[in-house]
Every structure is written in C-alpha cells, then in structure tokens.
XYZ file of C-alpha atoms in Angstrom:
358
model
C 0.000 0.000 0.000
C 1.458 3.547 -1.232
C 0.179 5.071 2.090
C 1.361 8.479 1.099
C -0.207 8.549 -1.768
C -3.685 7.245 -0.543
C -3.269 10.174 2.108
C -2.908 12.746 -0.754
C -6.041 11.419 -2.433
C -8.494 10.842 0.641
C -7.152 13.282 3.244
C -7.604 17.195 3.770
C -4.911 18.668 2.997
C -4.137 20.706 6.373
C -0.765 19.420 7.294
C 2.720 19.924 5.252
C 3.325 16.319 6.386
C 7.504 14.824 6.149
C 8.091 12.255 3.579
C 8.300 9.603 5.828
C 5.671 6.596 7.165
C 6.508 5.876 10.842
C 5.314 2.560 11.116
C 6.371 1.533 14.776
C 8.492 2.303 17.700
C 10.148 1.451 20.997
C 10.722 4.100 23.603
C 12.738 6.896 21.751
C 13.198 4.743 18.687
C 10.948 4.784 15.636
C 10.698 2.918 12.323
C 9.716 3.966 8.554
C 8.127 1.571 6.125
C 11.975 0.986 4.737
C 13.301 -0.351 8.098
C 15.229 2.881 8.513
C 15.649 3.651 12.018
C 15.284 7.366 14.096
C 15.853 8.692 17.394
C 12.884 11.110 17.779
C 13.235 14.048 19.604
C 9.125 15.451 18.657
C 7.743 12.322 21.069
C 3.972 13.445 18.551
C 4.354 16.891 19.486
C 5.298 16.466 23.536
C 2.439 13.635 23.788
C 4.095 10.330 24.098
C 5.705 11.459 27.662
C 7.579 8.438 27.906
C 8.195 7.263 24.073
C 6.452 4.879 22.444
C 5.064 1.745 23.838
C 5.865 1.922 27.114
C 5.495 -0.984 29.281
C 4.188 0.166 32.475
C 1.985 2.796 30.124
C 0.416 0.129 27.881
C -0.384 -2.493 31.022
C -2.757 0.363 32.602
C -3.775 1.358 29.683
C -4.378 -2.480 28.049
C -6.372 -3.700 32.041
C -8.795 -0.875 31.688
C -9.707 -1.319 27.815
C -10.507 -5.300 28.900
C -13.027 -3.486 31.998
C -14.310 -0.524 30.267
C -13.597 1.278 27.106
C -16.209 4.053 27.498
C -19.316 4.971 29.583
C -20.980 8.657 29.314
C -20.500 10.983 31.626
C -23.716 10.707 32.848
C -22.548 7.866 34.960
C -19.522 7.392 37.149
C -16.233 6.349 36.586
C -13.511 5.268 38.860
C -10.803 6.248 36.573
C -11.915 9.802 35.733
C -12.137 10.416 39.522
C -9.149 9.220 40.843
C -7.024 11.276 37.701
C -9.421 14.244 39.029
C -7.940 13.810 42.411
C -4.379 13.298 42.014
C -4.221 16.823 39.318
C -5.932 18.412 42.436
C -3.764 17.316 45.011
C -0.657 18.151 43.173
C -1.646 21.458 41.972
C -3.854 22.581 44.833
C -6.603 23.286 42.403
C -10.169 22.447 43.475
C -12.009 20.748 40.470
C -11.497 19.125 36.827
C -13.282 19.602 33.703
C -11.809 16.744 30.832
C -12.074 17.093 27.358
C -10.273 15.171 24.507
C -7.390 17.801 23.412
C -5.781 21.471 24.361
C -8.299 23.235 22.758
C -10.902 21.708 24.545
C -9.359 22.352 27.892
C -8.828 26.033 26.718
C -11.771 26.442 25.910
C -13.642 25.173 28.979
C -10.948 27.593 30.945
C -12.320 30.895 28.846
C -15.463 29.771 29.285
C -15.279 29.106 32.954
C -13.607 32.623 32.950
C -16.369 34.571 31.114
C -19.038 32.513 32.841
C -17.308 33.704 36.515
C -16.724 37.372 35.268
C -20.726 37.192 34.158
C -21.480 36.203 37.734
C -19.012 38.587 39.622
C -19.112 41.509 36.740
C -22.353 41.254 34.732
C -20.729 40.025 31.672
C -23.324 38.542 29.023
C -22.215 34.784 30.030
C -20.558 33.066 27.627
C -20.294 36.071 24.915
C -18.730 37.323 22.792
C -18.123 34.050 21.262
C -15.356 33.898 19.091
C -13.797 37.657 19.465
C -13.214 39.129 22.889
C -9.362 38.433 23.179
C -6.907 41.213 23.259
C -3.036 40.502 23.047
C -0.381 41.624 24.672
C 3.381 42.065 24.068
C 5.075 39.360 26.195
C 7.459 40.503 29.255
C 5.797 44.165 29.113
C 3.689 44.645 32.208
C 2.701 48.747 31.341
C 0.993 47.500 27.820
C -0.661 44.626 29.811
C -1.944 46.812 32.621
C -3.192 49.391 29.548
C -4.930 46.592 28.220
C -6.571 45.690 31.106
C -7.741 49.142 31.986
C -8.589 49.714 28.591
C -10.834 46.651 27.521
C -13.775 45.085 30.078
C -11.564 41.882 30.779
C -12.369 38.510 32.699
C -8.519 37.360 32.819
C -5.169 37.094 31.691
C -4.167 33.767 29.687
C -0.303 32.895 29.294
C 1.619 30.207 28.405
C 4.955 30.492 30.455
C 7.028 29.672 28.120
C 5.113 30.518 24.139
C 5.278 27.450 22.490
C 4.312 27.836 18.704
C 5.678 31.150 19.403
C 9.400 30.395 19.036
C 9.575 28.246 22.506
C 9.904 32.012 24.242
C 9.973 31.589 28.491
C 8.239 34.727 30.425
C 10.392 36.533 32.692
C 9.729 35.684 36.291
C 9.258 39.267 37.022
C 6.770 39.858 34.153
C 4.639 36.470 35.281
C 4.631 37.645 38.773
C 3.292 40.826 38.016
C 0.719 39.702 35.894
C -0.010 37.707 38.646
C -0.187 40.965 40.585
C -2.461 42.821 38.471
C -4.641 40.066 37.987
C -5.517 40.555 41.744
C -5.132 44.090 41.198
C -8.111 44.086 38.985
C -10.120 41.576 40.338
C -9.634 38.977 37.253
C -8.448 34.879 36.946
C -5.271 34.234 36.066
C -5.618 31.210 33.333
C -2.357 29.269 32.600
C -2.323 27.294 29.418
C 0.326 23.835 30.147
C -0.996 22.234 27.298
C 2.900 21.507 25.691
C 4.812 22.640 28.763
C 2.790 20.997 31.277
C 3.148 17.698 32.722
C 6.782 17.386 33.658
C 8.016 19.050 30.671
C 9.794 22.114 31.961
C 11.237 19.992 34.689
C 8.461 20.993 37.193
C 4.838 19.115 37.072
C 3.318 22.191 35.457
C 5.665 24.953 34.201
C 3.890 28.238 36.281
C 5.441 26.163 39.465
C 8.772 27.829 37.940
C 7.506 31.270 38.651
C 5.799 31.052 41.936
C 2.176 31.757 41.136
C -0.580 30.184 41.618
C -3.436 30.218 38.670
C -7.014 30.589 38.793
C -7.418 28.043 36.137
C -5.824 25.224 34.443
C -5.680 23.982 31.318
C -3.125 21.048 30.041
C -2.998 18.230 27.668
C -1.102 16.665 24.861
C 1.395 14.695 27.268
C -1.360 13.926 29.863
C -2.074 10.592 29.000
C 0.893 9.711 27.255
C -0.508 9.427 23.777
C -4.223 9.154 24.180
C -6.464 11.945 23.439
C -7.039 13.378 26.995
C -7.506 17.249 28.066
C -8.151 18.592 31.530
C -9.574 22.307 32.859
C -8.182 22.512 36.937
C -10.677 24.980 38.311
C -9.257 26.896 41.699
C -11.284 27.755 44.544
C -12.976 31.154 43.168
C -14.312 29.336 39.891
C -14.359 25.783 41.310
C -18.099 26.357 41.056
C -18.399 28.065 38.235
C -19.913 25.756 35.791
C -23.063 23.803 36.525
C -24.939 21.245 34.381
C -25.360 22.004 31.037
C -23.418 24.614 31.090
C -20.485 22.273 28.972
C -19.810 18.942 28.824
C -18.246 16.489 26.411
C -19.303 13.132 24.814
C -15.391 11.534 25.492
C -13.639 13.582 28.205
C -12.603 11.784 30.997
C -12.815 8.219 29.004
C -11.871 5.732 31.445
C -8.842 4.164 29.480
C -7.567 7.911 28.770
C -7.739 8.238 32.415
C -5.924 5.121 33.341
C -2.827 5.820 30.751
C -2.820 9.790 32.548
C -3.040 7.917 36.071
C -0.199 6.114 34.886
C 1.833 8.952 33.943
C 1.261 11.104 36.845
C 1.951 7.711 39.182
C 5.665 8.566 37.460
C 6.162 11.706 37.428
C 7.949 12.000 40.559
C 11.303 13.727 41.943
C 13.809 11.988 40.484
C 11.948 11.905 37.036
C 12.023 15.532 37.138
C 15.919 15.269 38.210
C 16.353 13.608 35.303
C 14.207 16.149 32.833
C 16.802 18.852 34.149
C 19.349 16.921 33.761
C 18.994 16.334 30.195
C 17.816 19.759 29.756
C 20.805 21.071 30.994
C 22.906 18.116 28.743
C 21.161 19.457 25.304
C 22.017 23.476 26.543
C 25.646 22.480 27.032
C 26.117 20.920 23.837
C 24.045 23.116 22.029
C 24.639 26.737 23.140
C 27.933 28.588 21.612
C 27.963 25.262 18.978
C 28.683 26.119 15.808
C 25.877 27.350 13.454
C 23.797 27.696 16.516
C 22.960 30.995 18.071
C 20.699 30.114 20.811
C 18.865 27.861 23.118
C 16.116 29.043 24.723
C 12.991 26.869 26.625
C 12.400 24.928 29.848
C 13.039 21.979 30.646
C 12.959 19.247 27.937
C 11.126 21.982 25.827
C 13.790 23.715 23.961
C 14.177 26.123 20.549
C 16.839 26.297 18.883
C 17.945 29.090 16.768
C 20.402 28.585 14.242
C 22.335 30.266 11.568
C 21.119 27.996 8.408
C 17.041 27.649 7.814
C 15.396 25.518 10.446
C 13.872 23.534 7.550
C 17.128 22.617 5.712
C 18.651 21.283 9.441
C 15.063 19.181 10.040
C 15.510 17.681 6.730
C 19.198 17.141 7.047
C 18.508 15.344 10.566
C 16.089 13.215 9.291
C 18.607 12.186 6.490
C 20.724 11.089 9.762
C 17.980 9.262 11.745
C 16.952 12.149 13.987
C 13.410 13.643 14.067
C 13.497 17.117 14.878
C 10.321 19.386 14.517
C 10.417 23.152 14.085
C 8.577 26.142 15.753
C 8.651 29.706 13.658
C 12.195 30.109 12.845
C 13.520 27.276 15.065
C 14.470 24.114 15.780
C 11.638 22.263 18.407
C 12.974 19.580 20.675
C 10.421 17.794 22.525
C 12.181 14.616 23.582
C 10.664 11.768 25.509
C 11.070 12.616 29.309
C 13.166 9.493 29.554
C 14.704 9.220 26.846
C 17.880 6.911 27.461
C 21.204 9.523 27.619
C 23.297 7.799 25.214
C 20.384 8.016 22.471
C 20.079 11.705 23.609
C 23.955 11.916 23.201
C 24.087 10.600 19.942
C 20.967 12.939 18.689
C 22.432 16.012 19.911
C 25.931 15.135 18.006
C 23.808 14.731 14.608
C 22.061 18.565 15.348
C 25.207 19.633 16.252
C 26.609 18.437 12.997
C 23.963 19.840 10.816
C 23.856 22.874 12.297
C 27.606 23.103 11.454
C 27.687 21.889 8.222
C-alpha cells in the first residue's frame, strides 16, 4: 500500500506532512516503512511522555480497555475520579473539567472565565463568542496593565514559556506581576500547560517555575501519554463556576484515557524531574555557543533552537541522519521523551550539532 499517496487522495490537505511513514516504535526509537531507524526528539508533538510503547503505560492502559472502554458521563467512573484527584492534590486546584485535546481544555478555561466574570461583573455569560481576546506584548507589564484598563476583561491567559511562538519563556518578574495585576483588577489568572505541562519544563506544570498560583488550568497533549485526553483545573474562586449544562463532552474523561494519565502522573515523581533537568541542561551544554547555533532558549525538555542555516534545511538534514526534529517559527523544536535513554540523547544532539555546522 502507497500510504502516502492514498493520504494525498483521501485526506484534507491541512498538514505539510515529512516524507516519511513511521510505522512503529520502541521508547525513543521509531521505524519507517523501509526499516530505517530514528531517534525522535518530537515524542507526537510532547504527547508520548515516555516514548512509544511503554510498558508500564500500555499495562494500565491495556487492564482498563478489557473493563471498560467508554461509559458517558452521565454515569460514574472510577478512573476519571481518581485522575481528578491526584491533578488536584498536586496542583492545589479544586475541580477538573476533561475534554479530549488542548483546545478543549482552553476552551472550557475561557469559558469558565467569562461565565465567573458574568457572575461577579455582569458580563453577558458566555459572549462574545469567538472575538473578545486582546493581546499583549510578552514581558511588558505597562501595555498589559493598559490593556486591562482599557478593555472590560475577565482574565489574563499565558503560556509560560510561548510554544508555537518560538519556545519564548516569560520573565519571572513579568509572570509575577501579571499575577499581581490580575488581583489588582479583580480577574483569573488562566495558565495554558498544554505543551509545557506535565513534567516538561522539569516541574509538574511549568507556572510552578515562577511562583504563582493560577485561577485556572488547562493542560494536555502529554497527559495521558498518547491518548487523546484534556483537563480544565478549576481553583477555589471558579471551582463552582460551571453547573450542568453549562459544557460537557461526549469523550472527556474516558476511562482508558484516564488510566494511561493515572499512569503517567503515578511517574512523574522527583527523580523523574531530576532527570528532565538533567537532560535539559545536557542538550544546553552541547548546544549553546555550537557552531551554526545561536541560541537555546525553553524549559526543561522543551527547547528552541535558533540557528544560523534555515530551520527547515537542518530538520531535513537530521532526518537524512535518523533524527526527528520538529520546528517552531524560525527554530528548531525539541520535545524529547522525558526518559529518553542519555546515550540516544547523546548521539541525537551530536547529529544537530553536525547539521547545524555543516
């Protein structure tokens, strides 16, 4: 079967997909249709937390698809409560909405925040529906506090470190102060870990870096360690917020999603942290000052790379070498595994390093 050729004819056309078919994998490893082998540093976007097939991972995952593959949520589920409980407990959060992705968990959080604001402000509840964001210029506190003053706001939503915007960490100061005027004002602080959440920066969620704590919540990708899982943590002033009807969905909080996130939270402990920095700091090392490279910035094992040559010519010559690399703007994206084994890290970084040089 020419599988890249029957994608061409029957799928939309929305992604500017690599020439390759990944047909398996093991851990940090991954196969094409040819045999040829890769070390891959994207881990599907930061969503297979600890690579591909992993044991532990696929036993929970494999004893609760023999139980129960799916119930609605008009019922209870064991699963979807105890996940519930142990996100609480380690964020100090009060309640859980689950969806299936990162959008869905953003959007519950904006419309837990307009739906709070219409309680506390006398907003029109869940409106305006699509517009009603305003943006402001990371690390500049005066343009966000003239934005707040300016517009009739229900809260400030960051990602600590911008992701698809060039893998870009706040400034502590700027991230406190937000913090700050979010009190200031009277309005949530939302925190969207969708890709740096989850043990990614080296801390469970990546605002634990900056010594905040958020009004809201919302993660994903990496949660359940390649299953389609997203969760909205609701703290004590909106833990109330929404009632029933008021959202829902027809798969969040799936019982075997929940048992592969149980599974990954179980593991996501001090010393697998440890080791998150520790690689972090391996890849910065190597990287930063290398030839052809000009930068590293990120958290965690949630780096960009900028480099002298296009991103785009290093991806493909990495992939030519066996290394999967992905890119975000004008960067290189690393998103390894959070275990990935150190000599298969080591002999990754040597191939970048090499391209970048080249």
């Amino acid at each position: 079967m020419d599988t890249q050729k029957l994608d061409q004819t029957y799928i939309a056309n929305t992604y500017a997909r690599f020439p390759v078919t990944i047909v398996k994998g093991k851990g940090s490893l991954v196969w094409d249709d040819t045999g040829k082998e890769y070390i891959d540093l994207s881990t599907g976007i930061a969503v297979d937390i600890f690579g591909v097939a992993d044991e532990e991972w696929m036993a929970a995952v494999t004893k609760q698809l023999g139980t129960l593959q799916h119930i609605s949520n008009l019922y209870y589920t064991e699963p979807c409560v105890k996940l519930a409980q142990m996100l609480c407990e380690k964020t100090g959060m009060k309640k859980v909405f689950f969806g299936n992705s990162g959008a869905e968990a953003n959007e519950c959080a904006i419309k837990a925040a307009r739906k709070w604001s219409e309680e506390k402000k006398g907003k029109d509840y869940f409106t305006p529906l699509t517009e009603g964001f305003v943006y402001a210029e990371p690390n500049d506190l005066a343009n966000l506090e003239q934005l707040i003053k300016a517009n009739k706001c229900a809260a400030v939503m960051m990602e600590v470190v911008q992701g698809e915007g060039g893998v870009m960490p706040l400034d502590e100061a700027y991230v406190k102060g937000a913090a700050k005027l979010c009190e200031q004002y009277d309005l949530l602080l939302i925190c969207d870990e969708v890709q740096v959440g989850n043990g990614r920066s080296g801390k469970l969620y990546g605002y634990m870096h900056y010594g905040v704590q958020p009004d809201i919540v919302s993660t994903a990708k990496g949660l359940a360690g390649g299953l389609p899982l997203g969760a909205t943590l609701l703290g004590e002033k909106v833990q109330d917020v929404l009632s029933a009807g008021t959202h829902g969905s027809t798969f969040g909080g799936n019982p075997v999603c929940c048992a592969g996130a149980i599974n990954v939270l179980s593991r996501l402990d001090e010393k697998m942290l440890e080791g998150v920095e520790e690689r972090s700091a391996y890849i910065k090392q190597e990287l930063a000052g290398a030839k052809g490279v000009l930068g590293v910035s990120g958290l965690g094992l949630m780096l960009g790379i900028q480099t002298e040559k296009n991103a785009s010519d290093i991806i493909a010559a990495c992939r030519e070498k066996g290394v999967l690399v992905i890119k975000a703007k004008d960067k290189l994206r690393l998103l390894p595994a959070l275990n990935i084994p150190m000599e298969q890290l080591q002999k990754a970084v040597a191939v970048i390093k090499a391209c970048c040089a080249e």
